PDB file of C-alpha atoms and ligand atoms in Angstrom:
ATOM      1  CA  MET A  29     -27.353   9.357   5.605  1.00  0.00           C
ATOM      2  CA  VAL A  30     -24.321   9.060   7.989  1.00  0.00           C
ATOM      3  CA  LYS A  31     -21.027  10.109   6.305  1.00  0.00           C
ATOM      4  CA  SER A  32     -18.553   7.175   6.426  1.00  0.00           C
ATOM      5  CA  SER A  33     -15.613   9.259   5.384  1.00  0.00           C
ATOM      6  CA  TYR A  34     -14.276  12.760   5.524  1.00  0.00           C
ATOM      7  CA  GLN A  35     -12.472  14.869   3.024  1.00  0.00           C
ATOM      8  CA  ILE A  36      -9.087  16.101   4.477  1.00  0.00           C
ATOM      9  CA  ALA A  37      -7.490  17.517   1.249  1.00  0.00           C
ATOM     10  CA  GLN A  38      -7.820  17.820  -2.493  1.00  0.00           C
ATOM     11  CA  ILE A  39      -4.841  17.546  -4.676  1.00  0.00           C
ATOM     12  CA  ARG A  40      -5.088  17.994  -8.362  1.00  0.00           C
ATOM     13  CA  GLY A  41      -8.756  17.521  -8.110  1.00  0.00           C
ATOM     14  CA  ILE A  42      -8.437  14.295  -6.412  1.00  0.00           C
ATOM     15  CA  PRO A  43     -10.270  14.267  -2.986  1.00  0.00           C
ATOM     16  CA  ILE A  44      -8.256  12.492  -0.156  1.00  0.00           C
ATOM     17  CA  ARG A  45     -10.770  11.132   2.408  1.00  0.00           C
ATOM     18  CA  VAL A  46     -10.298   9.451   5.675  1.00  0.00           C
ATOM     19  CA  HIS A  47     -12.672   6.673   6.732  1.00  0.00           C
ATOM     20  CA  PHE A  48     -14.174   7.186  10.106  1.00  0.00           C
ATOM     21  CA  THR A  49     -12.845   3.779  11.350  1.00  0.00           C
ATOM     22  CA  LEU A  50      -9.458   5.009  10.863  1.00  0.00           C
ATOM     23  CA  LEU A  51     -10.139   8.219  12.846  1.00  0.00           C
ATOM     24  CA  LEU A  52     -11.379   5.775  15.685  1.00  0.00           C
ATOM     25  CA  LEU A  53      -8.473   3.557  15.468  1.00  0.00           C
ATOM     26  CA  LEU A  54      -5.708   6.120  15.052  1.00  0.00           C
ATOM     27  CA  PRO A  55      -5.142   6.707  18.811  1.00  0.00           C
ATOM     28  CA  LEU A  56      -4.879   2.785  19.141  1.00  0.00           C
ATOM     29  CA  TYR A  57      -2.291   2.719  16.434  1.00  0.00           C
ATOM     30  CA  ALA A  58      -0.171   5.421  18.200  1.00  0.00           C
ATOM     31  CA  LEU A  59      -0.528   3.454  21.376  1.00  0.00           C
ATOM     32  CA  SER A  60       0.647   0.114  19.731  1.00  0.00           C
ATOM     33  CA  PHE A  61       3.393   1.993  18.037  1.00  0.00           C
ATOM     34  CA  SER A  62       4.704   3.325  21.474  1.00  0.00           C
ATOM     35  CA  ASN A  63       4.082  -0.196  23.065  1.00  0.00           C
ATOM     36  CA  ARG A  64       5.936  -2.185  20.518  1.00  0.00           C
ATOM     37  CA  LEU A  65       8.854   0.018  19.591  1.00  0.00           C
ATOM     38  CA  GLY A  66       9.196   1.123  23.159  1.00  0.00           C
ATOM     39  CA  PHE A  67      10.865   4.301  22.474  1.00  0.00           C
ATOM     40  CA  PHE A  68       8.206   6.671  21.588  1.00  0.00           C
ATOM     41  CA  SER A  69       6.276   9.136  23.831  1.00  0.00           C
ATOM     42  CA  LEU A  70       2.668   9.276  23.088  1.00  0.00           C
ATOM     43  CA  PHE A  71       2.904  12.682  21.296  1.00  0.00           C
ATOM     44  CA  TRP A  72       5.690  11.277  18.946  1.00  0.00           C
ATOM     45  CA  SER A  73       3.508   8.011  18.349  1.00  0.00           C
ATOM     46  CA  LEU A  74       0.628  10.216  17.371  1.00  0.00           C
ATOM     47  CA  LEU A  75       2.609  12.405  15.042  1.00  0.00           C
ATOM     48  CA  THR A  76       4.546   9.347  13.561  1.00  0.00           C
ATOM     49  CA  THR A  77       0.955   7.687  12.932  1.00  0.00           C
ATOM     50  CA  ALA A  78      -0.267  10.657  11.171  1.00  0.00           C
ATOM     51  CA  ALA A  79       2.935  10.841   9.111  1.00  0.00           C
ATOM     52  CA  LEU A  80       2.502   7.087   8.330  1.00  0.00           C
ATOM     53  CA  PHE A  81      -0.982   7.577   6.889  1.00  0.00           C
ATOM     54  CA  ALA A  82       0.461  10.789   4.933  1.00  0.00           C
ATOM     55  CA  SER A  83       3.002   8.407   3.482  1.00  0.00           C
ATOM     56  CA  VAL A  84       0.255   5.895   2.345  1.00  0.00           C
ATOM     57  CA  ALA A  85      -1.731   8.816   0.794  1.00  0.00           C
ATOM     58  CA  LEU A  86       1.465   9.981  -1.108  1.00  0.00           C
ATOM     59  CA  HIS A  87       1.998   6.460  -2.249  1.00  0.00           C
ATOM     60  CA  GLU A  88      -1.572   6.290  -3.580  1.00  0.00           C
ATOM     61  CA  LEU A  89      -0.963   9.879  -5.068  1.00  0.00           C
ATOM     62  CA  GLY A  90       2.032   8.288  -6.885  1.00  0.00           C
ATOM     63  CA  HIS A  91      -0.277   5.956  -8.598  1.00  0.00           C
ATOM     64  CA  SER A  92      -2.917   8.608  -9.132  1.00  0.00           C
ATOM     65  CA  MET A  93      -0.642  10.994 -10.846  1.00  0.00           C
ATOM     66  CA  VAL A  94       0.633   8.464 -13.372  1.00  0.00           C
ATOM     67  CA  ALA A  95      -2.980   7.346 -13.939  1.00  0.00           C
ATOM     68  CA  LEU A  96      -3.993  10.852 -14.648  1.00  0.00           C
ATOM     69  CA  SER A  97      -1.162  11.496 -17.008  1.00  0.00           C
ATOM     70  CA  GLN A  98      -2.481   8.279 -18.907  1.00  0.00           C
ATOM     71  CA  GLY A  99      -5.835   9.649 -19.055  1.00  0.00           C
ATOM     72  CA  CYS A 100      -7.399   7.543 -16.450  1.00  0.00           C
ATOM     73  CA  GLY A 101      -9.567   9.442 -14.070  1.00  0.00           C
ATOM     74  CA  VAL A 102      -9.135   9.111 -10.151  1.00  0.00           C
ATOM     75  CA  ARG A 103     -12.291   9.322  -8.272  1.00  0.00           C
ATOM     76  CA  GLU A 104     -10.829   9.665  -4.816  1.00  0.00           C
ATOM     77  CA  ILE A 105      -8.130   8.456  -2.454  1.00  0.00           C
ATOM     78  CA  LEU A 106      -9.612   6.793   0.631  1.00  0.00           C
ATOM     79  CA  LEU A 107      -7.539   5.929   3.847  1.00  0.00           C
ATOM     80  CA  LEU A 108      -8.724   3.056   5.780  1.00  0.00           C
ATOM     81  CA  PRO A 109      -7.213   1.258   8.708  1.00  0.00           C
ATOM     82  CA  ILE A 110      -5.885  -1.522   6.450  1.00  0.00           C
ATOM     83  CA  GLY A 111      -4.255   1.062   4.076  1.00  0.00           C
ATOM     84  CA  GLY A 112      -4.938   3.335   1.167  1.00  0.00           C
ATOM     85  CA  ILE A 113      -7.072   2.786  -1.852  1.00  0.00           C
ATOM     86  CA  ALA A 114      -6.942   4.983  -4.919  1.00  0.00           C
ATOM     87  CA  GLN A 115     -10.369   4.569  -6.873  1.00  0.00           C
ATOM     88  CA  LEU A 116      -9.471   4.722 -10.516  1.00  0.00           C
ATOM     89  CA  GLU A 117     -12.047   4.997 -13.192  1.00  0.00           C
ATOM     90  CA  ARG A 118     -10.295   2.380 -15.234  1.00  0.00           C
ATOM     91  CA  ILE A 119      -6.956   0.386 -15.164  1.00  0.00           C
ATOM     92  CA  PRO A 120      -4.747   0.984 -18.273  1.00  0.00           C
ATOM     93  CA  THR A 121      -4.951  -1.877 -20.533  1.00  0.00           C
ATOM     94  CA  ARG A 122      -1.608  -1.271 -22.202  1.00  0.00           C
ATOM     95  CA  PRO A 123       1.029  -3.368 -20.220  1.00  0.00           C
ATOM     96  CA  LEU A 124       3.685  -0.607 -20.068  1.00  0.00           C
ATOM     97  CA  ASP A 125       1.043   1.917 -18.733  1.00  0.00           C
ATOM     98  CA  GLU A 126       0.099  -0.495 -16.108  1.00  0.00           C
ATOM     99  CA  PHE A 127       3.580  -1.124 -15.257  1.00  0.00           C
ATOM    100  CA  PHE A 128       4.393   2.611 -14.693  1.00  0.00           C
ATOM    101  CA  MET A 129       1.236   3.088 -12.868  1.00  0.00           C
ATOM    102  CA  ALA A 130       1.706   0.142 -10.450  1.00  0.00           C
ATOM    103  CA  ALA A 131       5.560   0.952 -10.027  1.00  0.00           C
ATOM    104  CA  ALA A 132       4.880   4.524  -9.091  1.00  0.00           C
ATOM    105  CA  GLY A 133       3.419   3.828  -5.728  1.00  0.00           C
ATOM    106  CA  PRO A 134       6.458   1.750  -4.348  1.00  0.00           C
ATOM    107  CA  ALA A 135       8.638   4.254  -6.123  1.00  0.00           C
ATOM    108  CA  VAL A 136       7.175   6.937  -3.933  1.00  0.00           C
ATOM    109  CA  SER A 137       7.558   4.722  -0.796  1.00  0.00           C
ATOM    110  CA  PHE A 138      11.228   4.018  -1.531  1.00  0.00           C
ATOM    111  CA  LEU A 139      11.753   7.741  -1.971  1.00  0.00           C
ATOM    112  CA  LEU A 140      10.055   8.653   1.235  1.00  0.00           C
ATOM    113  CA  SER A 141      12.044   5.937   3.019  1.00  0.00           C
ATOM    114  CA  ALA A 142      15.286   7.589   1.761  1.00  0.00           C
ATOM    115  CA  VAL A 143      14.013  11.087   2.643  1.00  0.00           C
ATOM    116  CA  PHE A 144      13.069   9.965   6.234  1.00  0.00           C
ATOM    117  CA  PHE A 145      16.481   8.139   6.661  1.00  0.00           C
ATOM    118  CA  LEU A 146      18.362  11.341   5.633  1.00  0.00           C
ATOM    119  CA  ALA A 147      16.223  13.441   7.925  1.00  0.00           C
ATOM    120  CA  GLY A 148      16.896  10.955  10.687  1.00  0.00           C
ATOM    121  CA  LEU A 149      20.661  11.293  10.082  1.00  0.00           C
ATOM    122  CA  GLY A 150      20.351  14.940  10.199  1.00  0.00           C
ATOM    123  CA  THR A 151      18.431  14.979  13.443  1.00  0.00           C
ATOM    124  CA  ALA A 152      20.901  12.169  14.811  1.00  0.00           C
ATOM    125  CA  ALA A 153      23.781  14.446  14.165  1.00  0.00           C
ATOM    126  CA  LEU A 154      22.060  17.244  16.193  1.00  0.00           C
ATOM    127  CA  ARG A 155      21.256  14.430  18.876  1.00  0.00           C
ATOM    128  CA  TRP A 156      17.540  15.163  18.774  1.00  0.00           C
ATOM    129  CA  ILE A 157      16.413  11.579  20.016  1.00  0.00           C
ATOM    130  CA  ALA A 158      12.650  11.693  19.540  1.00  0.00           C
ATOM    131  CA  PRO A 159      12.669  13.029  16.076  1.00  0.00           C
ATOM    132  CA  THR A 160      15.418  10.707  14.965  1.00  0.00           C
ATOM    133  CA  GLU A 161      13.444   7.551  16.325  1.00  0.00           C
ATOM    134  CA  ALA A 162      10.310   8.873  14.472  1.00  0.00           C
ATOM    135  CA  PHE A 163      12.198   9.476  11.175  1.00  0.00           C
ATOM    136  CA  LEU A 164      13.824   6.188  11.320  1.00  0.00           C
ATOM    137  CA  ALA A 165      10.589   4.230  12.152  1.00  0.00           C
ATOM    138  CA  LEU A 166       8.969   6.098   9.074  1.00  0.00           C
ATOM    139  CA  SER A 167      11.891   5.289   6.929  1.00  0.00           C
ATOM    140  CA  GLY A 168      11.674   1.552   7.873  1.00  0.00           C
ATOM    141  CA  ILE A 169       7.836   1.488   7.434  1.00  0.00           C
ATOM    142  CA  ASN A 170       7.938   3.111   4.035  1.00  0.00           C
ATOM    143  CA  LEU A 171      10.686   0.609   2.864  1.00  0.00           C
ATOM    144  CA  MET A 172       8.490  -2.211   4.046  1.00  0.00           C
ATOM    145  CA  LEU A 173       5.506  -0.563   2.571  1.00  0.00           C
ATOM    146  CA  ALA A 174       7.178  -0.574  -0.807  1.00  0.00           C
ATOM    147  CA  LEU A 175       8.429  -4.223  -0.597  1.00  0.00           C
ATOM    148  CA  PHE A 176       5.064  -5.655   0.833  1.00  0.00           C
ATOM    149  CA  ASN A 177       3.285  -3.943  -2.028  1.00  0.00           C
ATOM    150  CA  LEU A 178       5.840  -5.407  -4.583  1.00  0.00           C
ATOM    151  CA  LEU A 179       4.863  -9.012  -3.598  1.00  0.00           C
ATOM    152  CA  PRO A 180       3.024 -10.619  -6.551  1.00  0.00           C
ATOM    153  CA  SER A 181      -0.343 -10.464  -4.751  1.00  0.00           C
ATOM    154  CA  PHE A 182      -2.551  -9.255  -7.600  1.00  0.00           C
ATOM    155  CA  PRO A 183      -4.351  -6.844  -7.470  1.00  0.00           C
ATOM    156  CA  MET A 184      -1.672  -5.201  -5.368  1.00  0.00           C
ATOM    157  CA  ASP A 185       1.149  -3.375  -7.173  1.00  0.00           C
ATOM    158  CA  GLY A 186       3.655  -6.382  -7.594  1.00  0.00           C
ATOM    159  CA  GLY A 187       0.753  -8.450  -8.983  1.00  0.00           C
ATOM    160  CA  ARG A 188       0.002  -5.767 -11.460  1.00  0.00           C
ATOM    161  CA  ILE A 189       3.576  -5.531 -12.500  1.00  0.00           C
ATOM    162  CA  PHE A 190       3.592  -9.329 -12.865  1.00  0.00           C
ATOM    163  CA  ARG A 191       0.471  -9.231 -14.955  1.00  0.00           C
ATOM    164  CA  ALA A 192       1.881  -6.333 -17.077  1.00  0.00           C
ATOM    165  CA  TRP A 193       5.082  -8.400 -17.637  1.00  0.00           C
ATOM    166  CA  LEU A 194       3.068 -11.526 -18.676  1.00  0.00           C
ATOM    167  CA  THR A 195       0.606  -9.863 -20.953  1.00  0.00           C
ATOM    168  CA  PRO A 196       2.717  -9.576 -24.179  1.00  0.00           C
ATOM    169  CA  TYR A 197       3.558 -13.293 -23.774  1.00  0.00           C
ATOM    170  CA  VAL A 198       0.203 -14.792 -23.029  1.00  0.00           C
ATOM    171  CA  GLY A 199      -2.433 -12.004 -23.779  1.00  0.00           C
ATOM    172  CA  ARG A 200      -4.322  -9.946 -21.175  1.00  0.00           C
ATOM    173  CA  LEU A 201      -6.836 -12.565 -20.258  1.00  0.00           C
ATOM    174  CA  LYS A 202      -4.601 -15.343 -19.485  1.00  0.00           C
ATOM    175  CA  ALA A 203      -2.080 -13.004 -17.853  1.00  0.00           C
ATOM    176  CA  THR A 204      -4.823 -11.851 -15.504  1.00  0.00           C
ATOM    177  CA  ARG A 205      -5.833 -15.458 -14.774  1.00  0.00           C
ATOM    178  CA  ILE A 206      -2.238 -16.402 -13.763  1.00  0.00           C
ATOM    179  CA  ALA A 207      -1.680 -13.274 -11.726  1.00  0.00           C
ATOM    180  CA  ALA A 208      -5.198 -13.665 -10.108  1.00  0.00           C
ATOM    181  CA  ARG A 209      -4.477 -17.166  -9.112  1.00  0.00           C
ATOM    182  CA  THR A 210      -0.929 -16.215  -7.800  1.00  0.00           C
ATOM    183  CA  GLY A 211      -2.657 -13.398  -5.891  1.00  0.00           C
ATOM    184  CA  ARG A 212      -5.125 -15.790  -4.371  1.00  0.00           C
ATOM    185  CA  PHE A 213      -2.444 -18.065  -3.380  1.00  0.00           C
ATOM    186  CA  MET A 214      -0.584 -15.185  -1.714  1.00  0.00           C
ATOM    187  CA  ALA A 215      -3.781 -14.100   0.001  1.00  0.00           C
ATOM    188  CA  VAL A 216      -4.218 -17.622   1.456  1.00  0.00           C
ATOM    189  CA  LEU A 217      -0.670 -17.550   2.711  1.00  0.00           C
ATOM    190  CA  PHE A 218      -1.416 -14.128   4.316  1.00  0.00           C
ATOM    191  CA  GLY A 219      -4.485 -15.685   5.691  1.00  0.00           C
ATOM    192  CA  ILE A 220      -2.598 -18.421   7.414  1.00  0.00           C
ATOM    193  CA  TRP A 221       0.059 -15.946   8.628  1.00  0.00           C
ATOM    194  CA  ALA A 222      -2.854 -13.854  10.108  1.00  0.00           C
ATOM    195  CA  VAL A 223      -4.589 -16.551  12.092  1.00  0.00           C
ATOM    196  CA  TRP A 224      -1.320 -18.233  13.133  1.00  0.00           C
ATOM    197  CA  PRO A 225      -0.979 -17.253  16.802  1.00  0.00           C
ATOM    198  CA  PRO A 226      -0.684 -14.532  17.782  1.00  0.00           C
ATOM    199  CA  PHE A 227      -3.753 -13.687  15.771  1.00  0.00           C
ATOM    200  CA  ASN A 228      -3.552 -10.549  13.508  1.00  0.00           C
ATOM    201  CA  PRO A 229      -7.048  -9.319  12.367  1.00  0.00           C
ATOM    202  CA  PHE A 230      -5.819  -6.666  10.126  1.00  0.00           C
ATOM    203  CA  LEU A 231      -3.841  -9.011   7.988  1.00  0.00           C
ATOM    204  CA  LEU A 232      -6.753 -11.326   7.843  1.00  0.00           C
ATOM    205  CA  VAL A 233      -8.986  -8.412   6.425  1.00  0.00           C
ATOM    206  CA  ILE A 234      -6.170  -7.792   3.861  1.00  0.00           C
ATOM    207  CA  ALA A 235      -5.977 -11.443   2.947  1.00  0.00           C
ATOM    208  CA  PHE A 236      -9.732 -11.501   2.353  1.00  0.00           C
ATOM    209  CA  PHE A 237      -9.662  -8.233   0.395  1.00  0.00           C
ATOM    210  CA  ILE A 238      -6.887  -9.619  -1.937  1.00  0.00           C
ATOM    211  CA  TYR A 239      -8.600 -12.901  -2.423  1.00  0.00           C
ATOM    212  CA  GLN A 240     -11.935 -11.347  -3.228  1.00  0.00           C
ATOM    213  CA  ALA A 241     -10.361  -8.348  -5.428  1.00  0.00           C
ATOM    214  CA  ALA A 242      -8.231 -10.853  -7.423  1.00  0.00           C
ATOM    215  CA  GLY A 243     -11.427 -12.740  -8.514  1.00  0.00           C
ATOM    216  CA  ALA A 244     -13.278  -9.612  -9.190  1.00  0.00           C
ATOM    217  CA  GLU A 245     -10.732  -8.085 -11.424  1.00  0.00           C
ATOM    218  CA  TYR A 246     -10.337 -11.338 -13.315  1.00  0.00           C
ATOM    219  CA  ARG A 247     -14.111 -11.376 -13.999  1.00  0.00           C
ATOM    220  CA  MET A 248     -13.880  -7.661 -15.183  1.00  0.00           C
ATOM    221  CA  VAL A 249     -11.146  -8.533 -17.643  1.00  0.00           C
ATOM    222  CA  MET A 250     -13.228 -11.468 -18.822  1.00  0.00           C
ATOM    223  CA  ILE A 251     -16.113  -9.141 -19.498  1.00  0.00           C
ATOM    224  CA  GLN A 252     -13.945  -6.523 -21.203  1.00  0.00           C
ATOM    225  CA  GLU A 253     -12.269  -9.233 -23.460  1.00  0.00           C
ATOM    226  CA  ALA A 254     -15.759 -10.744 -24.320  1.00  0.00           C
ATOM    227  CA  ARG A 255     -16.791  -7.301 -25.433  1.00  0.00           C
ATOM    228  CA  LYS A 256     -13.753  -6.608 -27.262  1.00  0.00           C
ATOM    229  CA  ASN A 257     -14.325  -9.710 -29.271  1.00  0.00           C
ATOM    230  CA  GLN A 258     -17.860  -8.967 -29.923  1.00  0.00           C
ATOM    231  CA  TRP A 259     -17.815  -5.396 -30.907  1.00  0.00           C
ATOM    232  CA  GLY A 260     -14.177  -4.623 -31.694  1.00  0.00           C
ATOM    233  CA  SER A 261     -11.455  -3.039 -29.543  1.00  0.00           C
ATOM    234  CA  PRO A 262     -12.838  -0.322 -27.096  1.00  0.00           C
ATOM    235  CA  TRP A 263      -9.550   1.517 -27.557  1.00  0.00           C
ATOM    236  CA  PRO A 264      -9.123   4.101 -28.929  1.00  0.00           C
ATOM    237  CA  GLY A 265     -12.660   3.979 -29.980  1.00  0.00           C
ATOM    238  CA  GLY A 266     -14.199   5.436 -26.923  1.00  0.00           C
ATOM    239  CA  ARG A 267     -13.694   6.073 -23.245  1.00  0.00           C
ATOM    240  CA  TRP A 268     -14.785   2.996 -21.371  1.00  0.00           C
ATOM    241  CA  THR A 269     -15.524   2.976 -17.858  1.00  0.00           C
ATOM    242  CA  TYR A 270     -16.844   0.214 -15.657  1.00  0.00           C
ATOM    243  CA  ASP A 271     -19.385   0.232 -12.866  1.00  0.00           C
ATOM    244  CA  ASP A 272     -17.094  -1.658 -10.700  1.00  0.00           C
ATOM    245  CA  ALA A 273     -14.321   0.747 -10.010  1.00  0.00           C
ATOM    246  CA  SER A 274     -10.843  -0.485 -10.133  1.00  0.00           C
ATOM    247  CA  VAL A 275      -8.931  -0.050  -6.658  1.00  0.00           C
ATOM    248  CA  HIS A 276      -5.399   0.143  -5.633  1.00  0.00           C
ATOM    249  CA  VAL A 277      -4.558  -0.936  -2.166  1.00  0.00           C
ATOM    250  CA  SER A 278      -1.510  -0.416  -0.190  1.00  0.00           C
ATOM    251  CA  PRO A 279      -1.779  -2.096   3.177  1.00  0.00           C
ATOM    252  CA  PRO A 280       0.548  -0.314   5.719  1.00  0.00           C
ATOM    253  CA  PRO A 281       2.633  -3.075   7.396  1.00  0.00           C
ATOM    254  CA  TYR A 282       2.709  -1.933  11.083  1.00  0.00           C
ATOM    255  CA  GLN A 283       0.019  -3.893  12.730  1.00  0.00           C
ATOM    256  CA  ARG A 284       0.294  -4.706  16.504  1.00  0.00           C
ATOM    257  CA  GLY A 285       1.234  -8.271  17.486  1.00  0.00           C
ATOM    258  CA  GLY A 286       1.699 -11.219  15.249  1.00  0.00           C
ATOM    259  CA  ARG A 287       4.377 -12.325  12.958  1.00  0.00           C
ATOM    260  CA  PHE A 288       3.655  -9.789  10.498  1.00  0.00           C
ATOM    261  CA  SER A 289       4.400  -6.910  12.797  1.00  0.00           C
ATOM    262  CA  SER A 290       7.427  -8.535  14.276  1.00  0.00           C
ATOM    263  CA  PHE A 291       8.705  -9.216  10.717  1.00  0.00           C
ATOM    264  CA  PHE A 292       8.237  -5.456  10.028  1.00  0.00           C
ATOM    265  CA  ALA A 293       9.507  -4.298  13.301  1.00  0.00           C
ATOM    266  CA  ARG A 294      12.790  -6.083  13.016  1.00  0.00           C
ATOM    267  CA  PRO A 295      14.275  -3.500  10.409  1.00  0.00           C
ATOM    268  CA  LEU A 296      13.019  -0.852  12.544  1.00  0.00           C
ATOM    269  CA  ARG A 297      14.907  -2.192  15.548  1.00  0.00           C
ATOM    270  CA  GLN A 298      17.981  -2.832  13.327  1.00  0.00           C
ATOM    271  CA  GLN A 299      17.958   0.832  12.254  1.00  0.00           C
ATOM    272  CA  HIS A 300      17.460   1.891  15.807  1.00  0.00           C
ATOM    273  CA  ASP A 301      20.546  -0.137  16.875  1.00  0.00           C
ATOM    274  CA  LEU A 302      22.568   1.106  14.013  1.00  0.00           C
ATOM    275  CA  PHE A 303      21.900   4.615  15.258  1.00  0.00           C
ATOM    276  CA  ASN A 304      22.740   3.734  18.792  1.00  0.00           C
ATOM    277  CA  GLU A 305      25.996   2.543  17.556  1.00  0.00           C
ATOM    278  CA  LEU A 306      26.529   5.984  15.775  1.00  0.00           C
ATOM    279  CA  PHE A 307      25.606   7.748  18.879  1.00  0.00           C
ATOM    280  CA  GLU A 308      28.189   5.710  20.685  1.00  0.00           C
ATOM    281  CA  LYS A 309      30.856   6.641  18.240  1.00  0.00           C
ATOM    282  CA  TRP A 310      30.156  10.381  18.535  1.00  0.00           C
ATOM    283  CA  ARG A 311      30.019  10.344  22.199  1.00  0.00           C
TER     284      ARG A 311
HETATM  285 ZN1   ZN B 402       0.365   0.788  -4.414  1.00  0.00          ZN
END
């Protein structure tokens, strides 16, 4: 059997794996980075791309650490060209638990954005141009990663927060149905955005994934609720795990071409301009 992914690290017992398609596409990402932003050398583009996927892994680790603290096992974190996936053994059913688990990823991304921004300020003060540009790009991307994931596109983070908020009012099943419908609507919007010229294949894959995953998770909750009604609550009676592992996805918003990327590239350019101004002042 051919291996499709390779383990690159293991943190608190969670294997972090890289899918081979990402390894194939990594140099292309770096190239598109350097083309689109126009201020990177290939070396810095590669380094920035690697740091970007490390950021995605840390985002997923944020979810995973909270999941572990709530007694939910984490099978692995898989890095794909469209983003990261934390495979959890189950999703917490208590709304507050789900809220903290879902919010942890964007919180890590916001934090990384701030750290990279401060690092950029530091290197800017020293007038190290290339690292400054790399840090600022990473700061902007992490900010967008947090914001994109907070959109209510269930089962992405924002959609999970939305469901956790709805659950006390309408119950878990109906909350999931509303969140899944909203998620599918968002997926359709992403799909239109993706095929609107210029075509963005990555966003289309993300749209398909969200559409499919929203339906799958709704079906899973339907089964859970049906079992609960039949045999009583599975919690705290025993540890329930499901064959269809729950997944957490964080698509990195940096694809080449398309409105998606131009939308996400804008804050990077703004930051870049901001720093040019700062440079001017110090000159
Ligand atoms: Zn996330």
